[in-house]
Coordinates of C-alpha atoms in Angstrom, one line a residue:
M1 CA 36.3 -0.9 63.5
A2 CA 38.7 -2.7 61.1
Y3 CA 37.4 -3.9 57.3
A4 CA 38.9 -6.7 55.0
I5 CA 37.9 -7.5 51.6
L6 CA 36.1 -11.2 51.4
S7 CA 37.9 -12.9 48.1
R8 CA 36.1 -14.7 45.9
P9 CA 38.5 -18.3 46.7
R10 CA 37.6 -17.7 50.4
L11 CA 33.8 -17.4 49.5
A12 CA 34.2 -20.3 47.6
K13 CA 35.1 -22.3 50.2
V14 CA 32.3 -21.4 52.7
K15 CA 29.4 -23.0 53.9
R16 CA 26.5 -20.7 53.7
A17 CA 23.6 -21.7 55.7
F18 CA 19.7 -21.8 54.7
S19 CA 18.8 -18.9 56.7
T20 CA 20.9 -16.9 54.1
R21 CA 19.7 -18.3 51.0
R22 CA 18.1 -14.7 49.7
V23 CA 21.4 -12.9 50.1
P24 CA 23.6 -13.5 46.6
V25 CA 27.0 -14.6 46.9
S26 CA 28.2 -11.5 44.7
A27 CA 26.7 -8.9 47.2
M28 CA 29.2 -9.9 49.5
R29 CA 32.7 -7.7 49.1
G30 CA 34.0 -7.5 52.7
L31 CA 34.1 -7.8 56.8
I32 CA 34.0 -5.4 59.4
T33 CA 34.7 -6.1 63.3
G34 CA 36.0 -4.3 66.2
D35 CA 34.7 -4.1 69.6
D36 CA 32.3 -1.3 68.6
V37 CA 30.7 -3.3 66.1
Q38 CA 27.1 -4.5 67.9
P39 CA 25.5 -7.1 65.5
R40 CA 21.3 -7.1 64.9
P41 CA 18.8 -9.3 64.0
G42 CA 19.2 -10.0 60.3
D43 CA 22.8 -8.9 60.1
I44 CA 25.1 -11.9 57.7
V45 CA 27.7 -13.0 59.5
L46 CA 30.9 -15.2 58.5
A47 CA 32.2 -17.2 61.8
R48 CA 34.5 -19.8 62.6
V49 CA 33.6 -23.5 64.1
D50 CA 35.5 -23.8 67.3
E51 CA 33.4 -27.0 69.0
L52 CA 30.6 -29.2 67.7
G53 CA 27.8 -29.4 69.9
K54 CA 24.3 -31.1 69.1
Q55 CA 24.5 -29.0 65.6
E56 CA 26.9 -31.2 63.9
K57 CA 25.7 -30.5 60.3
L58 CA 24.6 -27.1 58.6
E59 CA 21.7 -26.8 56.5
L60 CA 22.8 -25.0 53.2
T61 CA 21.1 -22.7 51.2
D62 CA 19.9 -25.8 48.9
G63 CA 18.7 -27.9 51.8
R64 CA 21.8 -30.4 51.9
R65 CA 22.5 -30.9 55.6
A66 CA 26.7 -30.6 55.7
Y67 CA 28.9 -31.8 58.0
M68 CA 30.7 -29.0 60.0
F69 CA 34.6 -29.6 61.1
P70 CA 36.4 -27.6 63.8
G71 CA 38.2 -25.0 62.0
D72 CA 35.0 -24.2 59.2
E73 CA 34.0 -21.3 58.1
I74 CA 30.3 -20.6 57.6
I75 CA 28.1 -17.8 56.6
V76 CA 25.4 -17.5 59.4
C77 CA 22.4 -14.8 60.7
Y78 CA 22.3 -13.3 63.7
G79 CA 18.9 -13.8 65.4
N80 CA 17.6 -14.8 68.8
R81 CA 15.6 -18.3 69.5
Y82 CA 12.7 -19.4 71.4
A83 CA 11.9 -23.1 71.2
P84 CA 10.7 -24.6 74.1
D85 CA 12.1 -28.3 72.9
Q86 CA 15.9 -27.0 72.1
Y87 CA 17.0 -23.6 73.4
E88 CA 16.2 -19.8 74.3
S89 CA 19.0 -17.5 72.9
R90 CA 19.5 -14.2 72.6
I91 CA 22.1 -11.9 70.3
G92 CA 25.0 -10.7 72.4
P93 CA 26.1 -7.1 72.2
D94 CA 29.3 -7.5 70.3
L95 CA 31.2 -10.2 68.2
S96 CA 32.4 -12.3 70.8
P97 CA 32.3 -16.1 70.6
C98 CA 28.4 -17.2 70.9
D99 CA 26.6 -20.3 69.8
L100 CA 25.4 -21.8 66.3
V101 CA 21.7 -22.4 68.2
A102 CA 19.8 -23.7 64.9
A103 CA 21.2 -26.1 62.0
G104 CA 19.4 -24.0 59.5
G105 CA 21.8 -21.3 60.4
L106 CA 21.2 -18.7 63.6
A107 CA 23.9 -17.3 66.1
S108 CA 23.2 -16.1 69.2
I109 CA 24.2 -16.8 73.0
E110 CA 22.5 -19.6 74.4
I111 CA 20.6 -18.9 77.6
S112 CA 18.4 -21.8 78.5
R113 CA 17.9 -25.6 76.8
R114 CA 15.4 -28.4 77.5
I115 CA 17.2 -30.9 80.3
G116 CA 19.0 -33.6 78.3
L117 CA 20.0 -31.5 75.0
R118 CA 23.6 -31.4 74.3
P119 CA 24.9 -27.8 74.3
P120 CA 25.1 -25.6 71.1
T121 CA 28.0 -25.9 68.4
Q122 CA 30.3 -23.0 69.4
I123 CA 31.6 -20.3 66.7
T124 CA 33.6 -17.2 66.8
P125 CA 32.5 -14.6 64.3
V126 CA 35.2 -13.5 62.3
G127 CA 33.3 -10.6 61.1
L128 CA 29.8 -9.0 59.5
V129 CA 29.7 -9.3 55.8
V130 CA 29.4 -6.0 54.3
G131 CA 28.4 -5.3 50.6
A132 CA 30.4 -3.2 47.7
D133 CA 29.6 0.5 49.8
G134 CA 30.5 -1.0 53.0
E135 CA 27.1 -1.4 54.9
R136 CA 26.5 -4.6 57.2
L137 CA 24.1 -7.0 54.6
N138 CA 21.0 -7.9 56.4
T139 CA 18.4 -10.4 55.3
M140 CA 15.7 -7.3 55.7
Q141 CA 17.4 -5.8 52.4
F142 CA 16.6 -8.8 50.2
R143 CA 13.0 -9.6 51.7
V144 CA 10.0 -10.1 49.1
D145 CA 9.1 -6.9 47.7
A146 CA 5.2 -6.6 47.5
S147 CA 2.4 -4.6 48.9
E148 CA 1.5 -4.1 52.7
Q149 CA -2.1 -3.5 51.8
R150 CA -4.6 -6.4 53.0
P151 CA -4.7 -9.0 50.5
D152 CA -7.2 -10.7 48.3
I153 CA -6.7 -13.9 49.1
P154 CA -7.8 -15.5 52.5
A155 CA -5.8 -17.1 54.6
V156 CA -6.5 -21.0 56.8
L157 CA -4.4 -21.2 60.1
S158 CA -2.7 -24.0 61.4
L159 CA -2.1 -23.6 65.2
G160 CA -0.9 -26.0 68.0
T161 CA -0.1 -26.3 71.6
S162 CA 3.2 -26.1 71.3
M163 CA 6.4 -27.2 69.1
N164 CA 6.1 -30.7 67.3
A165 CA 2.1 -30.8 68.0
G166 CA 1.7 -31.7 64.3
K167 CA 1.5 -28.0 62.8
T168 CA 3.5 -28.5 59.7
L169 CA 2.0 -31.8 58.9
T170 CA -1.5 -30.1 59.1
A171 CA -0.7 -27.3 57.0
T172 CA 0.6 -29.6 54.5
S173 CA -2.2 -31.8 54.5
L174 CA -4.9 -28.8 54.4
M175 CA -2.8 -27.7 51.5
R176 CA -3.2 -30.7 49.4
G177 CA -6.7 -30.8 50.2
F178 CA -7.2 -27.8 48.6
K179 CA -4.9 -28.7 45.4
R180 CA -7.0 -31.6 45.0
L181 CA -10.2 -29.7 44.6
G182 CA -8.0 -27.9 41.9
F183 CA -7.4 -24.4 44.0
K184 CA -3.8 -22.6 43.6
V185 CA -2.0 -23.2 47.0
A186 CA 0.4 -21.1 48.7
A187 CA 2.0 -22.5 51.9
M188 CA 3.5 -20.4 54.5
K189 CA 5.1 -20.3 57.9
I190 CA 5.2 -16.3 59.4
T191 CA 6.9 -17.5 62.3
G192 CA 9.8 -19.3 64.0
T193 CA 13.2 -19.8 63.4
G194 CA 14.7 -20.2 60.2
S195 CA 15.0 -23.4 58.9
G196 CA 14.4 -25.1 55.5
G197 CA 12.5 -28.5 56.9
D198 CA 9.1 -27.0 57.1
M199 CA 9.5 -25.3 53.5
W200 CA 10.7 -28.7 51.8
I201 CA 8.0 -30.7 52.9
V202 CA 5.0 -28.2 51.5
R203 CA 7.3 -27.6 48.2
D204 CA 7.3 -31.6 48.2
A205 CA 3.9 -32.2 49.0
G206 CA 2.9 -29.7 45.9
A207 CA 2.4 -26.0 47.1
D208 CA 2.3 -23.8 44.2
V209 CA 3.8 -21.3 46.4
S210 CA 6.3 -22.0 49.7
L211 CA 7.3 -18.8 51.6
D212 CA 8.2 -18.4 54.9
F213 CA 9.2 -15.3 57.5
T214 CA 12.8 -15.8 56.2
D215 CA 11.4 -14.4 52.7
A216 CA 10.0 -11.6 54.6
G217 CA 13.2 -10.2 55.9
Y218 CA 14.0 -12.2 59.5
S219 CA 16.2 -14.9 60.3
S220 CA 13.9 -15.3 63.5
T221 CA 10.3 -13.9 64.8
Y222 CA 11.4 -13.9 68.4
L223 CA 10.9 -10.4 70.1
V224 CA 9.9 -9.0 66.6
S225 CA 7.1 -6.7 67.1
V226 CA 3.5 -8.1 65.9
P227 CA 3.2 -5.2 63.5
E228 CA 6.1 -6.0 61.9
I229 CA 5.0 -9.6 61.9
E230 CA 1.6 -8.7 60.3
R231 CA 2.8 -6.3 57.6
A232 CA 5.4 -9.1 56.7
T233 CA 2.5 -11.7 56.6
Y234 CA 0.6 -9.1 54.1
R235 CA 3.8 -8.9 51.9
L236 CA 3.8 -12.8 51.6
M237 CA 0.2 -13.0 51.0
N238 CA 0.3 -10.6 48.1
H239 CA 3.4 -11.8 46.6
A240 CA 1.6 -15.2 46.8
A241 CA -1.3 -13.7 45.2
A242 CA 0.1 -12.1 42.5
Q243 CA 1.8 -15.5 41.2
G244 CA -2.0 -16.6 41.2
C245 CA -2.9 -18.4 44.4
D246 CA -6.4 -18.5 45.4
V247 CA -5.7 -19.4 49.3
A248 CA -3.0 -19.1 51.9
V249 CA -2.1 -22.1 54.6
I250 CA 0.0 -20.3 56.9
E251 CA 1.5 -22.1 59.7
I252 CA 2.4 -19.9 63.1
A253 CA 4.8 -21.5 65.1
D254 CA 5.1 -23.0 68.8
G255 CA 2.0 -22.7 71.5
L256 CA -0.5 -20.4 71.9
Q257 CA 1.5 -19.6 74.9
Q258 CA 4.4 -18.0 73.1
L259 CA 4.8 -14.2 73.2
E260 CA 4.5 -13.7 69.6
T261 CA 1.5 -16.0 69.0
A262 CA -0.3 -15.4 71.8
Q263 CA -0.5 -12.0 70.1
L264 CA -1.1 -12.8 67.0
I265 CA -4.0 -15.0 67.8
R266 CA -5.8 -11.3 68.7
S267 CA -4.7 -9.6 66.1
R268 CA -7.1 -7.8 63.8
K269 CA -5.3 -7.7 60.9
I270 CA -4.6 -11.4 61.1
L271 CA -8.2 -12.2 61.8
D272 CA -9.6 -10.0 58.9
V273 CA -8.0 -12.2 56.2
T274 CA -8.2 -15.5 58.3
I275 CA -11.4 -17.8 57.0
G276 CA -10.8 -20.5 59.6
S277 CA -8.4 -22.3 62.0
V278 CA -7.1 -25.8 62.3
F279 CA -5.7 -26.5 65.9
A280 CA -2.9 -29.1 66.6
A281 CA -2.8 -31.0 69.6
Y282 CA -0.5 -33.7 71.9
D283 CA -3.9 -34.5 74.1
A284 CA -7.3 -33.8 75.1
M285 CA -7.1 -31.6 77.5
G286 CA -4.8 -29.4 75.4
A287 CA -6.9 -29.7 72.6
K288 CA -10.1 -28.4 75.0
Y289 CA -7.9 -25.6 76.5
G290 CA -6.5 -24.3 72.6
V291 CA -10.3 -24.4 70.9
D292 CA -11.1 -22.3 73.9
V293 CA -8.5 -20.0 73.5
L294 CA -9.1 -19.6 69.8
R295 CA -12.5 -19.3 70.2
E296 CA -12.6 -16.3 73.1
A297 CA -10.1 -14.5 70.6
Q298 CA -12.9 -15.1 67.6
H299 CA -11.5 -17.8 65.4
N300 CA -13.6 -20.0 63.4
V301 CA -12.1 -23.0 64.5
L302 CA -13.0 -26.0 61.9
G303 CA -11.3 -28.8 63.4
I304 CA -8.6 -30.2 65.7
S305 CA -5.6 -32.2 64.4
G306 CA -1.9 -33.3 65.6
R307 CA -0.4 -36.3 67.6
L308 CA -3.8 -35.9 69.3
G309 CA -5.0 -38.2 66.2
R310 CA -2.5 -41.2 67.3
S311 CA -4.9 -42.2 70.1
P312 CA -8.5 -43.2 69.9
L313 CA -9.0 -42.5 73.3
G314 CA -7.6 -38.9 73.1
V315 CA -9.6 -38.4 69.8
R316 CA -12.9 -39.4 71.5
E317 CA -12.0 -37.1 74.9
A318 CA -11.0 -34.3 72.6
E319 CA -14.4 -34.5 70.6
D320 CA -16.5 -35.0 73.7
A321 CA -14.9 -31.4 75.1
T322 CA -14.8 -29.3 71.9
G323 CA -17.8 -31.0 69.8
L324 CA -15.3 -30.4 66.8
R325 CA -14.1 -33.2 65.0
V326 CA -10.4 -34.8 65.0
Y327 CA -9.0 -35.0 61.4
S328 CA -6.3 -37.3 60.8
P329 CA -3.4 -36.3 58.3
W330 CA -5.2 -38.2 55.5
D331 CA -8.5 -36.7 56.1
L332 CA -7.1 -33.4 55.3
Q333 CA -5.3 -34.9 52.2
E334 CA -8.7 -36.3 50.9
G335 CA -10.3 -32.4 51.4
A336 CA -12.6 -33.4 54.1
M337 CA -12.0 -30.1 55.6
V338 CA -13.3 -28.4 52.7
P339 CA -17.0 -29.1 53.0
V340 CA -16.9 -27.7 56.4
M341 CA -15.5 -24.4 54.9
R342 CA -18.1 -25.1 52.3
S343 CA -20.9 -24.9 54.2
R344 CA -19.4 -21.8 56.5
A345 CA -18.9 -19.9 53.0
V346 CA -22.9 -20.6 52.2
E347 CA -23.6 -19.5 55.9
A348 CA -22.0 -16.2 55.2
G349 CA -23.4 -15.3 51.7
I350 CA -21.1 -15.5 48.9
S351 CA -21.9 -11.8 48.0
I352 CA -19.9 -10.0 51.3
V353 CA -17.2 -13.0 51.7
H354 CA -13.7 -13.5 49.7
P355 CA -13.9 -14.2 46.0
F356 CA -12.3 -17.9 47.2
L357 CA -15.3 -18.7 49.5
A358 CA -17.8 -17.2 46.3
R359 CA -16.2 -20.7 44.1
L360 CA -16.0 -22.6 47.0
A361 CA -19.7 -22.3 47.9
R362 CA -21.0 -22.5 44.3
M363 CA -18.7 -25.7 43.4
A364 CA -19.4 -29.4 44.0
M365 CA -17.6 -31.3 46.1
P366 CA -16.6 -34.9 44.9
S367 CA -18.9 -37.5 46.2
N368 CA -16.4 -39.4 48.5
V369 CA -15.6 -36.3 49.9
M370 CA -19.5 -35.1 50.9
L371 CA -20.1 -39.0 52.2
S372 CA -16.8 -38.7 54.2
N373 CA -18.6 -36.0 56.3
L374 CA -22.0 -36.5 55.8
V375 CA -22.9 -33.1 55.4
A376 CA -26.2 -32.2 53.3
I377 CA -24.5 -30.0 50.4
G378 CA -26.5 -26.8 50.2
S379 CA -28.9 -28.0 52.6
A380 CA -31.4 -25.8 54.7
S381 CA -30.0 -26.7 57.7
S382 CA -25.8 -26.3 56.6
Q383 CA -26.9 -22.9 54.8
A384 CA -28.3 -21.9 58.3
G385 CA -25.1 -22.6 60.2
G386 CA -26.6 -25.5 61.8
A387 CA -24.9 -29.2 62.5
G388 CA -24.0 -29.4 59.0
A389 CA -21.0 -26.9 59.5
T390 CA -18.7 -28.9 62.1
G391 CA -18.6 -32.0 59.2
T392 CA -18.1 -34.6 61.5
S393 CA -18.1 -38.3 60.2
L394 CA -20.8 -39.9 62.2
A395 CA -21.4 -42.7 59.4
H396 CA -17.4 -43.2 59.5
D397 CA -17.2 -43.5 63.4
L398 CA -19.8 -45.9 63.4
L399 CA -18.5 -48.2 60.9
E400 CA -15.4 -48.5 62.4
R401 CA -16.8 -49.0 65.8
A402 CA -19.0 -51.8 64.3
A403 CA -15.9 -53.5 62.6
Y404 CA -13.8 -53.6 65.8
H405 CA -16.6 -55.5 67.5
V406 CA -17.3 -57.8 64.6
M407 CA -13.5 -58.6 64.4
Q408 CA -14.1 -59.3 67.9
L409 CA -16.6 -61.9 67.6
E410 CA -15.0 -63.3 64.6
V411 CA -11.5 -64.3 66.1
D412 CA -13.5 -65.5 69.1
A413 CA -15.1 -68.1 66.9
L414 CA -12.3 -68.9 64.9
C415 CA -10.4 -69.6 68.3
A416 CA -13.1 -71.1 70.0
A417 CA -12.5 -69.0 73.2
P418 CA -13.0 -65.6 74.1
F419 CA -9.9 -63.0 74.3
G420 CA -8.1 -63.5 77.6
S421 CA -9.7 -67.0 78.6
R422 CA -8.1 -70.1 79.2
S423 CA -10.2 -73.0 77.2
S424 CA -9.6 -76.5 76.9
G425 CA -11.0 -76.3 73.7
R426 CA -9.2 -73.5 72.5
R427 CA -8.3 -73.8 68.4
D428 CA -6.5 -70.8 68.0
W429 CA -4.4 -67.7 69.4
R430 CA -4.3 -64.6 69.0
N431 CA -0.6 -63.2 67.8
G432 CA -0.8 -59.3 67.4
F433 CA -2.2 -57.2 64.5
R434 CA -1.4 -56.5 61.1
L435 CA -3.2 -52.9 59.3
H436 CA -5.8 -53.1 56.5
E437 CA -6.8 -50.2 54.7
W438 CA -10.6 -50.6 54.1
H439 CA -12.0 -48.4 51.6
T440 CA -15.6 -47.6 51.9
D441 CA -17.8 -45.0 50.6
F442 CA -17.4 -43.2 53.6
G443 CA -13.6 -42.8 53.3
R444 CA -10.8 -45.1 54.2
I445 CA -11.1 -47.1 57.2
D446 CA -7.5 -48.0 58.8
L447 CA -8.1 -51.4 60.8
R448 CA -5.8 -53.0 62.8
V449 CA -6.8 -56.8 62.0
P450 CA -6.0 -59.2 64.4
K451 CA -3.4 -62.2 63.6
L452 CA -3.9 -65.7 64.3
R453 CA -1.0 -68.3 65.3
C454 CA -2.3 -71.1 63.3
N455 CA -4.3 -69.6 60.7
H456 CA -5.0 -66.3 58.4
Y457 CA -7.8 -64.4 59.1
D458 CA -9.7 -61.9 57.4
P459 CA -12.6 -59.5 58.3
S460 CA -15.4 -60.9 56.5
F461 CA -17.2 -57.7 56.2
T462 CA -14.4 -56.0 54.1
Q463 CA -16.3 -58.0 51.0
K464 CA -19.5 -56.7 51.9
V465 CA -18.9 -52.5 51.3
T466 CA -22.5 -52.1 49.5
A467 CA -24.8 -53.4 52.6
P468 CA -22.7 -51.7 55.8
V469 CA -23.0 -48.6 53.4
A470 CA -26.6 -48.8 53.1
A471 CA -26.9 -49.9 56.5
V472 CA -25.2 -47.0 58.1
F473 CA -27.5 -44.5 56.0
A474 CA -30.8 -46.4 57.6
V475 CA -28.8 -45.2 61.1
I476 CA -28.5 -41.9 59.6
E477 CA -32.0 -41.5 58.1
A478 CA -33.9 -42.8 61.3
E479 CA -36.3 -40.7 62.9
I480 CA -34.7 -38.9 66.4
D481 CA -36.7 -41.3 68.9
A482 CA -36.0 -44.4 66.4
F483 CA -31.7 -44.4 66.9
D484 CA -31.6 -47.7 68.8
A485 CA -33.6 -49.5 66.1
A486 CA -31.6 -48.5 63.3
V487 CA -28.6 -49.2 65.2
S488 CA -29.9 -52.7 65.6
T489 CA -30.1 -52.7 61.7
L490 CA -26.5 -51.8 61.4
V491 CA -25.9 -54.3 63.6
R492 CA -27.4 -57.0 62.3
E493 CA -26.4 -56.2 59.0
M494 CA -22.2 -56.4 59.6
L495 CA -22.7 -59.9 61.7
T496 CA -24.2 -61.3 58.9
G497 CA -22.8 -65.2 58.6
I498 CA -21.6 -64.7 62.8
R499 CA -22.4 -67.2 65.2
L500 CA -23.4 -64.7 68.2
R501 CA -22.2 -65.0 71.9
P502 CA -24.8 -64.2 74.3
G503 CA -25.1 -60.3 74.6
A504 CA -22.6 -59.7 71.8
L505 CA -25.6 -57.5 70.1
D506 CA -26.5 -55.9 72.9
D507 CA -23.0 -54.7 73.6
L508 CA -22.5 -53.5 69.8
T509 CA -25.7 -51.8 69.9
A510 CA -25.0 -49.9 72.9
D511 CA -21.5 -48.7 71.7
L512 CA -23.1 -47.5 68.8
A513 CA -26.1 -46.0 70.6
A514 CA -23.7 -43.9 72.8
Q515 CA -21.7 -42.4 69.3
I516 CA -25.2 -41.3 68.3
A517 CA -26.3 -39.7 71.7
T518 CA -22.6 -38.2 72.2
A519 CA -23.1 -36.8 67.9
R520 CA -26.6 -35.4 69.1
R521 CA -25.6 -33.9 72.2
Q522 CA -22.8 -32.0 70.0
G523 CA -25.6 -31.0 67.2
L524 CA -23.6 -32.9 64.8
P525 CA -25.1 -33.7 61.7
L526 CA -27.0 -36.7 61.1
M527 CA -27.9 -35.9 57.5
R528 CA -27.6 -38.2 54.2
T529 CA -26.4 -36.8 50.6
V530 CA -28.0 -38.9 48.1
Q531 CA -31.7 -39.1 47.3
A532 CA -34.1 -41.0 49.7
P533 CA -35.3 -44.2 48.2
E534 CA -39.0 -44.6 48.1
R535 CA -39.1 -47.2 50.2
P536 CA -37.0 -47.0 53.6
L537 CA -34.2 -48.9 53.7
S538 CA -34.7 -49.7 57.4
A539 CA -37.7 -51.6 56.0
T540 CA -35.7 -53.1 52.9
I541 CA -33.2 -54.8 55.5
A542 CA -35.8 -55.5 57.8
A543 CA -37.8 -57.7 55.4
V544 CA -34.3 -59.4 54.4
N545 CA -33.8 -60.1 58.4
E546 CA -37.1 -61.9 58.7
R547 CA -35.8 -64.8 56.4
Y548 CA -32.6 -64.7 58.3
F549 CA -32.8 -64.0 61.7
D550 CA -35.3 -65.6 64.2
E551 CA -37.1 -63.9 66.9
D552 CA -34.5 -64.1 69.0
G553 CA -32.0 -62.3 67.1
G554 CA -29.9 -65.5 66.4
F555 CA -29.5 -67.3 62.9
A556 CA -32.9 -69.6 61.6
D557 CA -30.3 -72.3 60.7
E558 CA -26.9 -72.5 62.3
P559 CA -24.2 -72.2 59.7
A560 CA -21.8 -74.8 59.5
Y561 CA -18.7 -72.8 60.8
P562 CA -18.3 -68.6 61.5
G563 CA -18.8 -66.8 58.6
A564 CA -20.3 -69.4 56.4
G565 CA -24.2 -69.6 55.7
Y566 CA -26.4 -67.0 54.3
G567 CA -24.2 -63.7 53.8
E568 CA -23.9 -63.3 49.9
D569 CA -27.2 -64.6 49.6
R570 CA -28.5 -62.1 52.0
I571 CA -26.5 -59.2 50.3
D572 CA -27.7 -60.1 47.2
A573 CA -31.5 -60.0 48.3
I574 CA -30.8 -56.6 49.7
G575 CA -29.1 -55.6 46.7
A576 CA -31.9 -56.8 44.7
I577 CA -34.7 -54.8 46.6
S578 CA -32.7 -52.0 47.4
D579 CA -32.4 -51.7 43.2
R580 CA -35.9 -51.6 42.8
S581 CA -36.6 -49.1 45.8
G582 CA -34.5 -46.6 44.2
L583 CA -31.3 -47.0 46.2
N584 CA -28.9 -47.5 43.6

């Protein structure tokens, strides 16, 4: 074994990787090399770049991605890697040439890679970096120093089907939801490969403390034993608790079938500090399987998120299959998951759970968070752990479905022809879509509004927030055997001023009734969160309908053009009666 001094001028020119960020430059004094030197996970190594591959840039300790050139010297860590979308690699037996398998600074030998992926950048280790005592430096020597006893703060887990399923965005959104309610939040990633990307996003999103496994002393957690990861998790959580954090949002890398993850989700020590899990999936099948696996492992699965949310049909399939709501990142950031956890806290009993849950159970939710989930906060059913525990936004979904039917009818009328038909009397043509944010009492609804070639179209109902919301309450408040009638009330309210084509009312009523039937089968909440008016709202709207609709469901007097007529007068009438009946 040979020893060489590592001079300050030489260190000043070296590019130091993110994985070594906790190791101070002042501790780096020399290099050891030789055939008898066997690297270990976490060892700091100075290497020379030989040939650039996929990794053309190195993520530095401050997060900047620096270009590398052949001949550059870099300081990285030895570590194994497991990444289905990237590489699998293992540490070699000596300091022979190897690969830079991660831009965060991980040195090992590639075993396999995804088809179509470029080979990794090739490097040659110059020597292991040692300290003043001549002993090799390892990331474990510079880990966070904290207790390994069970932490006092709880954790919410972000799990997923695989890499790139949306776990990091889910965790980030959960963290922002907690922050919105005034909690101090730690964002953590306890497994994976050393890289700053996930840490930077949660830090930018406002995490009070952001930590990952590199802070616990690991450059990578592949092939690290589960007991070691458990102890590392406790150290990080206790460190966050010492910084005053109320809760930790923890991401676990890769999918449920990955070696360490498959064991961690069944770890008693992890489950003991977890109050709930959110599962990020690509598709409905993955969501169904993942939720089943987690439930079998005794996880309290709160909901689903991830890339699945990009497909409305996929969302519907997943919700039908699992009985859980699929949350978008915006839902989570607005705190939509918090009422679900709150109802679980009430169900569990605040005297025997974390202080965080006790605070959560007692706190008042913002009104738009309650309304967007239709959970009767503090109601008997949520305390009993019944339907209120799911937090599914039935009203939001009903309003969104009704909106798309209404837009279809309005655009058909403006074009003077149904979608896809060939008509000699056509006045306009569809020309794609534009995005529009419709803000209601049930949260934001992202609409894809049809565009027309000749005219501009704005949905008439976007200016009628009060009446449709009131009508949705009528749906929710209706007796179990009267859902169809309540749905008709909602439909009629949203179709104010629209000339109906034959069967349009039946189509929309059937669609919304099917949505309610699905919610009932899954035991989702059908409750309101405001005090009931003295006069049932359904009766209020029915009274107004008598003035504006004939007995066949058409308009008593035909408006001159679609969207004209009695819409505003009818809304004013409903508002006046609602005021008298105590709704507002």
